[in-house]
XYZ file of C-alpha atoms in Angstrom:
611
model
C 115.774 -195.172 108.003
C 116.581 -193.134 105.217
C 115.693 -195.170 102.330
C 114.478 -198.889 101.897
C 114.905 -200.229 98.507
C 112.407 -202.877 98.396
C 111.891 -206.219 97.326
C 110.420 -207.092 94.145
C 107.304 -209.875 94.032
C 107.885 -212.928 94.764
C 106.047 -215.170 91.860
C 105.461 -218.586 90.935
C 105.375 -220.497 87.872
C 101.693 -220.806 86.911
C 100.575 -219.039 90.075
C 98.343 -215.595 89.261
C 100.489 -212.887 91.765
C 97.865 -210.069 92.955
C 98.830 -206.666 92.869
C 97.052 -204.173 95.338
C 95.802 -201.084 94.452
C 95.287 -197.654 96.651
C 91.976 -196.047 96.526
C 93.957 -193.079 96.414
C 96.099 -193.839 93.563
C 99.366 -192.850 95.653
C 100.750 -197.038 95.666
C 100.632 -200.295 94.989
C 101.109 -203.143 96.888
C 102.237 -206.765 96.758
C 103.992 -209.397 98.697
C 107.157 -211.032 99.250
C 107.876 -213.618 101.678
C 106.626 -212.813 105.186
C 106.485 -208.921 104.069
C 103.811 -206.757 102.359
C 105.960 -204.298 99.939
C 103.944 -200.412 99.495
C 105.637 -198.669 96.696
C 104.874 -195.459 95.483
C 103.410 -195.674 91.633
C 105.132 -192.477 90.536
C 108.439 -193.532 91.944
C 108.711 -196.768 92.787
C 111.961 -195.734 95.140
C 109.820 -194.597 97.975
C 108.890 -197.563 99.714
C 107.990 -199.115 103.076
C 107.603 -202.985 104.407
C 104.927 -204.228 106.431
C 106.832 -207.007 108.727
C 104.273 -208.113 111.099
C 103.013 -211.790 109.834
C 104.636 -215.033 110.856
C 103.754 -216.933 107.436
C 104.458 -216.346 103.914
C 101.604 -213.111 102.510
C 100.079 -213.985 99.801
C 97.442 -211.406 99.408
C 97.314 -207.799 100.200
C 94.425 -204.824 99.411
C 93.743 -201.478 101.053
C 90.018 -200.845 102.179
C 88.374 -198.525 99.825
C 88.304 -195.592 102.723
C 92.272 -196.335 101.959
C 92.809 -196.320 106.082
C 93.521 -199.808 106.283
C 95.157 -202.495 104.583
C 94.178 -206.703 105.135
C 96.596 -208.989 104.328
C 96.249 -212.956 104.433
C 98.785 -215.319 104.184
C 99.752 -219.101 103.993
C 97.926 -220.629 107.359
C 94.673 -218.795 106.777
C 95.400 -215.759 109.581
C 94.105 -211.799 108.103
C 95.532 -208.983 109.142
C 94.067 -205.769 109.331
C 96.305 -202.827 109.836
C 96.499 -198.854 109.671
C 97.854 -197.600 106.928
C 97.973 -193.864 108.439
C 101.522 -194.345 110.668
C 104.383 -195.619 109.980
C 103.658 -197.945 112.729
C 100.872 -200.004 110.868
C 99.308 -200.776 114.151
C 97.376 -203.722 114.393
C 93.580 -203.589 113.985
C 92.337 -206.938 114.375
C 93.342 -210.495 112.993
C 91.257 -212.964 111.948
C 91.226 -216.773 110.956
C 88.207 -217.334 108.654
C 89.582 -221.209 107.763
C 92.909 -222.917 108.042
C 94.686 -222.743 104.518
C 96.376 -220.386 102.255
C 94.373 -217.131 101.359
C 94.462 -216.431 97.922
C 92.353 -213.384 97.521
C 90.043 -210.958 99.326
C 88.030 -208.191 98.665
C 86.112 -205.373 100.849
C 82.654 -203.819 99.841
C 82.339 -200.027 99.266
C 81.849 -199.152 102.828
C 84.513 -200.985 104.046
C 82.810 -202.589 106.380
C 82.972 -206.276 105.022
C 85.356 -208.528 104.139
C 85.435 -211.483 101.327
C 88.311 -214.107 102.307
C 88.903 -216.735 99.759
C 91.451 -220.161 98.965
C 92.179 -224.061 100.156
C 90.751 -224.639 103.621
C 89.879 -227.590 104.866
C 86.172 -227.481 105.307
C 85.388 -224.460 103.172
C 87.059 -222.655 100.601
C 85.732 -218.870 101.809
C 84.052 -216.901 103.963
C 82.599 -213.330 104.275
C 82.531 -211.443 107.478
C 81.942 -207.788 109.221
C 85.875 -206.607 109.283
C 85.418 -205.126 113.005
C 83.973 -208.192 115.011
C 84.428 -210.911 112.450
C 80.829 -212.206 112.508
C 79.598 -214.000 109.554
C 76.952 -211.674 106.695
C 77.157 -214.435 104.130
C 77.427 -218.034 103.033
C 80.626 -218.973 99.981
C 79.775 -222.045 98.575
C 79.210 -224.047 95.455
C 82.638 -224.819 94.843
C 84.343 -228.441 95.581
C 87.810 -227.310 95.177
C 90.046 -224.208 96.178
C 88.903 -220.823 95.217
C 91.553 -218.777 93.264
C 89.778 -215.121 93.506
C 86.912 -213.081 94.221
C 85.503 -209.780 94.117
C 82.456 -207.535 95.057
C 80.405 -204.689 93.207
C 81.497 -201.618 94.838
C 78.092 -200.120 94.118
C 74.727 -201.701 95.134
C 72.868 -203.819 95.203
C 76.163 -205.575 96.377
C 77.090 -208.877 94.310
C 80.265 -211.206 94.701
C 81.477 -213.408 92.274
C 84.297 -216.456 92.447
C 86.588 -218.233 90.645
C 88.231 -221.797 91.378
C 90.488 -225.049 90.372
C 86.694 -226.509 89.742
C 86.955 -224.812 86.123
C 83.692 -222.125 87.548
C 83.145 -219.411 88.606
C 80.220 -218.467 90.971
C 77.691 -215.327 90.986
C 76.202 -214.615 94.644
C 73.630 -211.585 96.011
C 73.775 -210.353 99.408
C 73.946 -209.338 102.041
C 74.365 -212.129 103.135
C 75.869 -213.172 100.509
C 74.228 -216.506 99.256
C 74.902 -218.636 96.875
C 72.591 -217.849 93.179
C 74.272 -220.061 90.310
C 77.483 -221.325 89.128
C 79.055 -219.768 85.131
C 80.571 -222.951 83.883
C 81.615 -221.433 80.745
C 85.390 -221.993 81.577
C 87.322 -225.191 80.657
C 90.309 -224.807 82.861
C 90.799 -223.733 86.102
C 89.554 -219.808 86.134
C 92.258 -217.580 88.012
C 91.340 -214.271 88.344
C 86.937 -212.866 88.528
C 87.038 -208.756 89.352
C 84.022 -206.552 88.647
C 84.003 -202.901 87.041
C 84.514 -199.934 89.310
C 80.841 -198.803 87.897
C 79.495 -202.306 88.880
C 77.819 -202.903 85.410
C 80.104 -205.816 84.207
C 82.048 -208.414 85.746
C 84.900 -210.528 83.864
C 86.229 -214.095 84.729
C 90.112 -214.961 83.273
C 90.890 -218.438 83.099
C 93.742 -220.639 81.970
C 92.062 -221.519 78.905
C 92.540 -218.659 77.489
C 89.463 -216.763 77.610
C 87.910 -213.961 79.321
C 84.431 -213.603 80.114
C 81.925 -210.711 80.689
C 79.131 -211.055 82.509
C 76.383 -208.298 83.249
C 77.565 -207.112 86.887
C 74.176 -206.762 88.377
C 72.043 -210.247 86.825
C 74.755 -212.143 86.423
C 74.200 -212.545 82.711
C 76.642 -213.824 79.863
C 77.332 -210.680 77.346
C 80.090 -211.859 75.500
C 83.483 -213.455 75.004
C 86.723 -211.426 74.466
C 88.225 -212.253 71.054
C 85.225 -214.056 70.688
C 86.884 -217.481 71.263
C 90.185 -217.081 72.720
C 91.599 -213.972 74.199
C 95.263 -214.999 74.736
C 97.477 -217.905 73.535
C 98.339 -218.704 76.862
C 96.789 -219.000 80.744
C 95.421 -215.803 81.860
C 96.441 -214.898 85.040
C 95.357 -211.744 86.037
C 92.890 -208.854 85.103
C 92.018 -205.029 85.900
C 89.365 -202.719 84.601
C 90.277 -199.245 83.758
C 88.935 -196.607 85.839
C 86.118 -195.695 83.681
C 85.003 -199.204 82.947
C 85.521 -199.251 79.620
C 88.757 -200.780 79.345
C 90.160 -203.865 80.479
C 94.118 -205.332 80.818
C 94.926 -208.749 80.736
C 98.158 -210.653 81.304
C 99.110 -214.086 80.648
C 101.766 -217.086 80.548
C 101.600 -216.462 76.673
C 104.278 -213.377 77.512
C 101.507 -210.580 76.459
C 99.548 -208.324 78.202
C 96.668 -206.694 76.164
C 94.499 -204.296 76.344
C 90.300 -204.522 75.338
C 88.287 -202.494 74.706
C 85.535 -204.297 76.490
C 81.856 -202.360 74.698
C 83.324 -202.978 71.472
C 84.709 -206.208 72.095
C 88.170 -205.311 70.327
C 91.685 -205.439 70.888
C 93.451 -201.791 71.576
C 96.559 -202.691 72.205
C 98.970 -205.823 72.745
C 101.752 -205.737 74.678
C 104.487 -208.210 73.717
C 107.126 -208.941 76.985
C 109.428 -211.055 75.633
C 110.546 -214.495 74.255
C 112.492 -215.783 77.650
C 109.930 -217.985 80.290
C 110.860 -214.949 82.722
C 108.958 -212.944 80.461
C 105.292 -214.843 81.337
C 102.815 -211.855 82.624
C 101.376 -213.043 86.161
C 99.764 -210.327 87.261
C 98.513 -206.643 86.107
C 96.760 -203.365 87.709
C 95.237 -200.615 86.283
C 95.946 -197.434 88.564
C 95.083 -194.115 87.418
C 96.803 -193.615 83.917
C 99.318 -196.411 84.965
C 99.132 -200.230 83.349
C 101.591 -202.476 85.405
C 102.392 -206.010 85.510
C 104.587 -208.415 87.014
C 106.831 -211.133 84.956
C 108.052 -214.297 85.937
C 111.389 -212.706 86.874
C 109.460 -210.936 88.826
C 110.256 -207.649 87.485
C 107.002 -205.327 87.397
C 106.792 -203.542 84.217
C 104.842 -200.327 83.548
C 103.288 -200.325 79.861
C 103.082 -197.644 77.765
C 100.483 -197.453 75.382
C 101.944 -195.536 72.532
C 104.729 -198.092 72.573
C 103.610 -201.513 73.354
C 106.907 -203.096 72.448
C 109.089 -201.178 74.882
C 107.474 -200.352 78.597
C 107.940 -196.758 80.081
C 109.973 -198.303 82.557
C 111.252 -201.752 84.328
C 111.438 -201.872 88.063
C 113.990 -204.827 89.057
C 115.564 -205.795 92.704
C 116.158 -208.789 94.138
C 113.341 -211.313 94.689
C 115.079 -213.837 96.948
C 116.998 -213.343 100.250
C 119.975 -211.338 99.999
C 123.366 -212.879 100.477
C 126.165 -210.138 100.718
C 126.999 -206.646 99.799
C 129.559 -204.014 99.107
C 129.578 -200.465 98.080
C 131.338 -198.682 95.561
C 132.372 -194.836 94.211
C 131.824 -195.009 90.424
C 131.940 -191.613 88.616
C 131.407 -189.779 91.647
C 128.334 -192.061 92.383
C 128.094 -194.328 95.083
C 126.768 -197.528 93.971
C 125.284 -200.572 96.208
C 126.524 -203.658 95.054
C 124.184 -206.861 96.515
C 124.389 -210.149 95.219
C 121.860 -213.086 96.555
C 119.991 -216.293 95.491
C 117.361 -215.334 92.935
C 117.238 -218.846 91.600
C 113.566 -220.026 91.012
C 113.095 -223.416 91.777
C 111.290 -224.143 88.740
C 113.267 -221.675 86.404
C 116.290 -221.871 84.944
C 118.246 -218.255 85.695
C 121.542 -216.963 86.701
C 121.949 -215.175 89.824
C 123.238 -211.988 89.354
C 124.485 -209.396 91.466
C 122.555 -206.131 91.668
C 123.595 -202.826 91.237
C 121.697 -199.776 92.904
C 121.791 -196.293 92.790
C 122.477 -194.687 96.508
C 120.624 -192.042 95.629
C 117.856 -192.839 93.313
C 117.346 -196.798 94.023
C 117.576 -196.826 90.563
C 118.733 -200.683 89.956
C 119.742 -203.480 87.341
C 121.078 -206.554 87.118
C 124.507 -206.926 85.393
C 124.526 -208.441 81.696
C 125.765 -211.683 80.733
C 125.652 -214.681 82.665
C 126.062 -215.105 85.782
C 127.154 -217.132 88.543
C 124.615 -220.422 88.675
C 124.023 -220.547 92.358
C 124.281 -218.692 95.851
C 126.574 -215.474 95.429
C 128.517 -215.801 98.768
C 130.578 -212.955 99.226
C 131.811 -210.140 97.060
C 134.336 -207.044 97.037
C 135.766 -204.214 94.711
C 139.377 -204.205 93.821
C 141.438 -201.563 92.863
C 140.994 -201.892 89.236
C 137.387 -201.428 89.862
C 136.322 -205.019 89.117
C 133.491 -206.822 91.115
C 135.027 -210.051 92.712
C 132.636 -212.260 93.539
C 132.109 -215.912 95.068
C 129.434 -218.248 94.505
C 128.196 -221.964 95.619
C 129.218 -222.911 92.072
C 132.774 -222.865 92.454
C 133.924 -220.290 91.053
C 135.104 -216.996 91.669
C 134.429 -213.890 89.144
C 135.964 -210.696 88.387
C 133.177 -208.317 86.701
C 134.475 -205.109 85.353
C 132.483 -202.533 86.906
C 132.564 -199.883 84.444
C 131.144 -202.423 81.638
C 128.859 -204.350 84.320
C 128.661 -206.836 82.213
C 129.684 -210.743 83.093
C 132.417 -212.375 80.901
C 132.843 -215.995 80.350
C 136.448 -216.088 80.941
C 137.056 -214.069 84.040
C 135.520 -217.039 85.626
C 137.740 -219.068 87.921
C 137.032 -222.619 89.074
C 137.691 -223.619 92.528
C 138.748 -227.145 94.014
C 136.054 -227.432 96.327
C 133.538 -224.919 97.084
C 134.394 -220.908 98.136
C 132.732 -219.688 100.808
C 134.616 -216.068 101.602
C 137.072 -213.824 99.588
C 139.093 -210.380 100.608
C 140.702 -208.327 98.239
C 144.298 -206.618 98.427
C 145.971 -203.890 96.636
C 148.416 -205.268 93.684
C 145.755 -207.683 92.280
C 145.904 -210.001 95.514
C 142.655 -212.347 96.268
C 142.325 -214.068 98.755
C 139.887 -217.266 98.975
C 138.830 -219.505 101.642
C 137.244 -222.270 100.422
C 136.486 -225.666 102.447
C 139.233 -226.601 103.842
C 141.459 -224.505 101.693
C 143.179 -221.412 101.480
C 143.398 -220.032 97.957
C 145.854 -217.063 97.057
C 145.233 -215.478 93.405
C 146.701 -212.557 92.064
C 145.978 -211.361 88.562
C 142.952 -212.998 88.339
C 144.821 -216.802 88.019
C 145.191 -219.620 91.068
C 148.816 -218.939 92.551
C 148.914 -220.729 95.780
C 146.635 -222.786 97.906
C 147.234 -224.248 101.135
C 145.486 -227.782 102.751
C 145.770 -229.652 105.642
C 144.797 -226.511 107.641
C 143.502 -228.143 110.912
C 140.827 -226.372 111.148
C 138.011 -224.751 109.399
C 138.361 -221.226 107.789
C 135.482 -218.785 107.475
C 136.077 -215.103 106.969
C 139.378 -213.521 105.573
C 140.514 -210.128 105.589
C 143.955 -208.167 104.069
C 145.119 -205.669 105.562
C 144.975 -202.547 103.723
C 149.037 -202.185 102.828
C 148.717 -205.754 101.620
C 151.357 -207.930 103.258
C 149.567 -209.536 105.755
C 145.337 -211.564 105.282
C 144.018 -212.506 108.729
C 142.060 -216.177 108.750
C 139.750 -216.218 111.240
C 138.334 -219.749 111.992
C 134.992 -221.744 113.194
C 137.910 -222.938 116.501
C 137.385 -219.751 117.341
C 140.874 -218.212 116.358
C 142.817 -215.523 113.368
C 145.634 -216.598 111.839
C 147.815 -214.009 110.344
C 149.609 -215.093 106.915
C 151.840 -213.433 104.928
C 151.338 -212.644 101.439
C 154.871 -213.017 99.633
C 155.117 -212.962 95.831
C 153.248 -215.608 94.540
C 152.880 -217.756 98.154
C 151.114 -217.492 101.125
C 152.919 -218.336 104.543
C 151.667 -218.552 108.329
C 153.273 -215.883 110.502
C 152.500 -218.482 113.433
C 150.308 -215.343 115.525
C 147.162 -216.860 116.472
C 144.484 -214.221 117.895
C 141.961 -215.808 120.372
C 138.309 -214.426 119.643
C 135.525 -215.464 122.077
C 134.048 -217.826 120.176
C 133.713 -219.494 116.479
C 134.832 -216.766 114.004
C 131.886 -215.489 111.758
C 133.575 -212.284 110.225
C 136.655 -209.725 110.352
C 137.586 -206.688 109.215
C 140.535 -204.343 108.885
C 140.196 -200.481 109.507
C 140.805 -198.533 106.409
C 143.861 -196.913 107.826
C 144.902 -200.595 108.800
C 145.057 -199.722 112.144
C 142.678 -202.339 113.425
C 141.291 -205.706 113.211
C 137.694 -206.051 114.332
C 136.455 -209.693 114.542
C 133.471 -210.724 115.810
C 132.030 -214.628 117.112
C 129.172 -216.779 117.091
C 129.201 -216.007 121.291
C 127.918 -212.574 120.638
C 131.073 -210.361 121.060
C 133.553 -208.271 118.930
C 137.028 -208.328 119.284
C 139.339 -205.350 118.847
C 142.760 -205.788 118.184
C 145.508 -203.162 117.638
C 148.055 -203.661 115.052
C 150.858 -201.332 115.840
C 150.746 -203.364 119.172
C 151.675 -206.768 118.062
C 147.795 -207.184 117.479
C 147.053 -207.057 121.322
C 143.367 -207.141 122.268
C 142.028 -203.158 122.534
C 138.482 -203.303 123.206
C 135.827 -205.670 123.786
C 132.234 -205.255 122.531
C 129.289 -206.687 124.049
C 125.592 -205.985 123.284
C 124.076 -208.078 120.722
C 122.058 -210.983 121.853
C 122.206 -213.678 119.315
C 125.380 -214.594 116.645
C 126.962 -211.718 115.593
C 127.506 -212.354 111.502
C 128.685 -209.118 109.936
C 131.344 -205.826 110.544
C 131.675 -202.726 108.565
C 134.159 -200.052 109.241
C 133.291 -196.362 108.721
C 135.194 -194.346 106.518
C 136.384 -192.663 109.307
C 138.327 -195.406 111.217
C 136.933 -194.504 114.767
C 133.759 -196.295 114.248
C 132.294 -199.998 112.736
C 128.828 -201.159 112.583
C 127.802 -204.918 113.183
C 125.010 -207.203 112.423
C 123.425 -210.195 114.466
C 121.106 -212.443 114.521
C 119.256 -210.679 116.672
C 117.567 -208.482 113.599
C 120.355 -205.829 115.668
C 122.578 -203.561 113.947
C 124.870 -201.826 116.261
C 127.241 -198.495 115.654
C 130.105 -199.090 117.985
C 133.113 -196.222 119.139
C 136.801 -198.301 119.075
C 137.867 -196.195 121.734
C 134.891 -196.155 123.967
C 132.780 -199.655 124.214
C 129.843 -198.215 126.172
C 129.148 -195.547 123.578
C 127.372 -197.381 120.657
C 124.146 -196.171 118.053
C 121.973 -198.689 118.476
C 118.891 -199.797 115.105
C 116.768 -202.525 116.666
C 115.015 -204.380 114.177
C 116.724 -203.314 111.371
C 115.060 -205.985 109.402
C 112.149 -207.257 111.030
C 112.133 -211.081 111.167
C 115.048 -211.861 108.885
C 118.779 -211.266 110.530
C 121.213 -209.201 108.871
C 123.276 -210.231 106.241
C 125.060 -207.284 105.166
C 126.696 -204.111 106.213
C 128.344 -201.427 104.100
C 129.068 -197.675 104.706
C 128.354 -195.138 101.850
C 129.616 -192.291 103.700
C 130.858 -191.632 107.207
C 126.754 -191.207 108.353
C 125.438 -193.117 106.242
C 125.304 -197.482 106.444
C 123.561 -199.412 103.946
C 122.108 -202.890 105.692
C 120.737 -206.411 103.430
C 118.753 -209.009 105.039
C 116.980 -212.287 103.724
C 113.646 -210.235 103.813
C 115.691 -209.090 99.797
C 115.728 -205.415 100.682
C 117.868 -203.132 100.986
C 117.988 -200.564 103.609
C 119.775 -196.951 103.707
C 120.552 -195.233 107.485
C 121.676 -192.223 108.896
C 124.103 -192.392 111.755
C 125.012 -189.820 113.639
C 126.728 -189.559 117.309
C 125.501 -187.182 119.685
């Protein structure tokens, strides 16, 4: 791999979202899906995915010696991995209850672990990380615990925080159980103790913060004095000399306290949009991040609170489709995916990256409302693009910016597009062929007898090849403003999933739900030229390299293969190109270099190159 754009968060409504830090300042970490994302602070472009759990993550911290990461996820299984290769070998794994894990912490010595969130019988445990045995006792809460933390000096302390409105003070080792702080009136999200160990601070959604004396467990004072934030606090981080602390919250502010004092140094106002709620924040060296709703993560700066020193955006959902794009003498990704929230209103957008930065934004405007399906550039540089809400769009790539009336509405819903040269679209829809040129509805055909579902023109125009789920391509011709069968039916070896034309229109590659790709040869009548075997699940995707004598496909199988046209047996093979999500996407920036999207929402750069 060359480069891995990575995923951003992936956040709830009214759900704190934990952001790792490293003990050696280098990253930060956070999760998405089944995947833990570790991103460089300094340049958030350098990144690398931890694949390895079979549930959704939902917490992940490196061990203060910064050698090993624990992770815990939905069912209540820990991971504990090396953070020194780029293997991330396994350690050991642990189940301390059956539930979601919703936060952990380690002690100085990284020798213990704190797990904490909604088993069945109890709500946390605290264990020795190397044999799992039991230094400790988490109790006096009745309902789930939302976060905890430990005094990384001693004598050691640990304090929680739960859905029971209090939070909970223990001494140890082992840990037991001292008193409850029932100053909170809502449920308290977030408890995390100074680096120096003298204080301790409890968040809550009620909209105050707590400090407590880290070592007696003490009340000192409220921030604000009453209420710190207009909103639920969701998340907090000291400063790294303790003196300092950051708080974000659902009221769409992050501030800063100055925590001796008892002021307010600075306020950070995010936004008026719902997106703009602050979920979660970390305090990393002389960086002040935190994540939005949207899911962007934002880094502040302090000498402008208004306008953060920079926005890192992505994709938070799985991604759909992609294409790629010369601009300028810049090669640009183009992805487009799902990022609807199920309990926000938003637009999905496509994405636009930079190949060579991972520099990346979303387009203005609004978008499509649902699923982009499928997208290409045409020759007047516009962004087609399908979408499960019926329509297609044409997005002027130069603007990147979404009008309202470029927006075409579809009979029934589009599933697959190709563009042509001379302003030719074609779109297969349900049941229905679609021909548009000039951005307007020209021709449609119905009653096809069977199902279409991938479409390709050939490069001179002329000519779009159907392929369908009865496992054969029809070739039609493209005539003026009509679109009429040529009566050629190619036979692939099984339901059609994708095609694609060489760029010198000197092939058709098409490959099946039974695994293979089909060659065929257009000077020669389309007659079958090669046949490619080699993936072991439903083949979905085909790219052709710039230089006509190779294509790259993508399976089911997590498989990306490299193939020759002339030579089957001679193919690059990139096993688990996405680990545990099947590739969606293909695209070639360059003659060695593919670009791959999965449903894991990342986006992965490769270097090819045939020995």
């Amino acid at each position: 791999v060359e480069k891995v754009f990575a995923s951003l968060p992936q956040v709830e409504r009214g759900v704190s979202k934990i952001i790792g830090g490293d003990p050696k300042g280098n990253n930060f970490l956070y999760t998405n899906g089944k995947c833990v994302v570790i991103r460089n602070i300094d340049n958030p472009a350098i990144a690398d995915i931890y694949t390895e759990h079979a549930h959704q993550v939902v917490v992940a911290k490196y061990a203060p010696s910064g050698f090993y990461i624990a992770s815990g996820d939905v069912s209540g299984k820990l991971r504990i991995w090396d953070t020194t290769q780029k293997e991330h070998l396994l350690k050991y794994e642990y189940q301390p209850f059956a539930g979601r894990i919703k936060d952990l912490a380690w002690t100085e010595d990284s020798k213990r672990i704190a797990v904490v969130g909604e088993g069945r019988e109890k709500f946390g445990a605290v264990f020795l990380w190397d044999s799992g045995s039991s230094v400790g006792e988490i109790t006096g809460h009745n309902k789930v615990i939302n976060s905890v933390d430990i005094k990384q000096t001693r004598p050691y302390r640990l304090a929680t925080g739960s859905d029971d409105n209090c939070a909970a003070f223990f001494e140890g080792p082992p840990f037991k159980f001292k008193f409850t702080l029932s100053d909170h009136t809502r449920f308290v999200n977030c408890v995390r103790f100074s680096p120096d160990g003298n204080r301790f601070a409890t968040a809550s959604a009620d909209g105050q913060i707590f400090v407590y004396d880290g070592k007696t467990g003490e009340k000192v004072c409220a921030l604000g004095g009453g209420k710190a934030h207009d909103g639920g606090i969701y998340a907090i981080s000291w400063s790294p000399d303790s003196s300092q602390l950051l708080s974000a919250s659902g009221d769409k502010t992050a501030k800063i306290w100055d925590v001796g004092a008892n002021s307010i140094v600075n306020t950070f106002n995010m936004g008026s949009n719902v997106l703009d709620q602050q979920l979660g924040c970390l305090w990393q060296k002389d960086h002040l991040l935190t994540i939005s709703l949207s899911g962007y993560i934002n880094y502040l700066d302090k000498n402008n609170p208004n306008k953060p020193l920079r926005v890192s955006s992505g994709h938070s959902k799985s991604i759909q489709c992609l294409t790629v794009h010369k601009n300028g003498g810049k090669s640009y990704i183009y992805s487009g995916s799902n990022d609807v929230s199920s309990n926000v209103p938003q637009f999905c957008y496509a994405h636009y990256w930079d190949s060579e930065t991972g520099e990346n934004d979303g387009f203005s405007g609004k978008g499509h409302t649902n699923q982009v399906s499928r997208m290409a550039v045409d020759e007047m540089d516009q962004l087609v693009t399908c979408s499960m809400d019926d329509t297609v769009r044409y997005t002027n790539l130069s603007k990147r910016d979404y009008s309202g009336q470029d927006a075409v509405k579809m009979d029934v819903q589009p599933k697959c597009l190709a563009v042509g040269p001379g302003g030719y679209t074609v779109v297969l829809c349900i049941g229905q062929i679609v021909l548009m040129k000039d951005k307007k509805k020209c021709f449609a055909i119905d009653d096809l007898g069977y199902e279409p579902e991938a479409v390709a023109i050939h490069p001179s125009g002329g000519t779009a090849a159907v392929g369908g789920a009865d496992g054969n391509v029809r070739l039609y011709s493209i005539q003026g403003t009509s679109l009429k069968s040529d009566d050629k039916t190619l036979e692939a070896k099984g339901p059609v999933t994708d095609l694609a034309y060489s760029h010198d229109g000197a092939f058709l590659a098409v490959c099946d739900a039974n695994k293979v790709v089909t060659v065929f040869s257009v000077a020669d009548g389309y007659a079958e030229h090669n046949v490619f075997y080699g993936h072991h699940a439903k083949v979905v995707c085909i790219a052709w390299s710039p230089d006509n004598e190779h294509f790259a496909s993508g399976g089911m199988d997590m498989m990306v293969y490299v193939w020759t046209v002339s030579d089957p047996e001679t193919r690059v093979k990139i096993p688990d190109a996405h680990r545990l999500h099947h590739v969606s996407g293909l695209a070639w920036l360059d003659e060695h270099t593919l670009v791959t999207t999965s449903h894991d929402a990342s986006v992965k750069e490769w270097s090819i190159s045939y020995n």
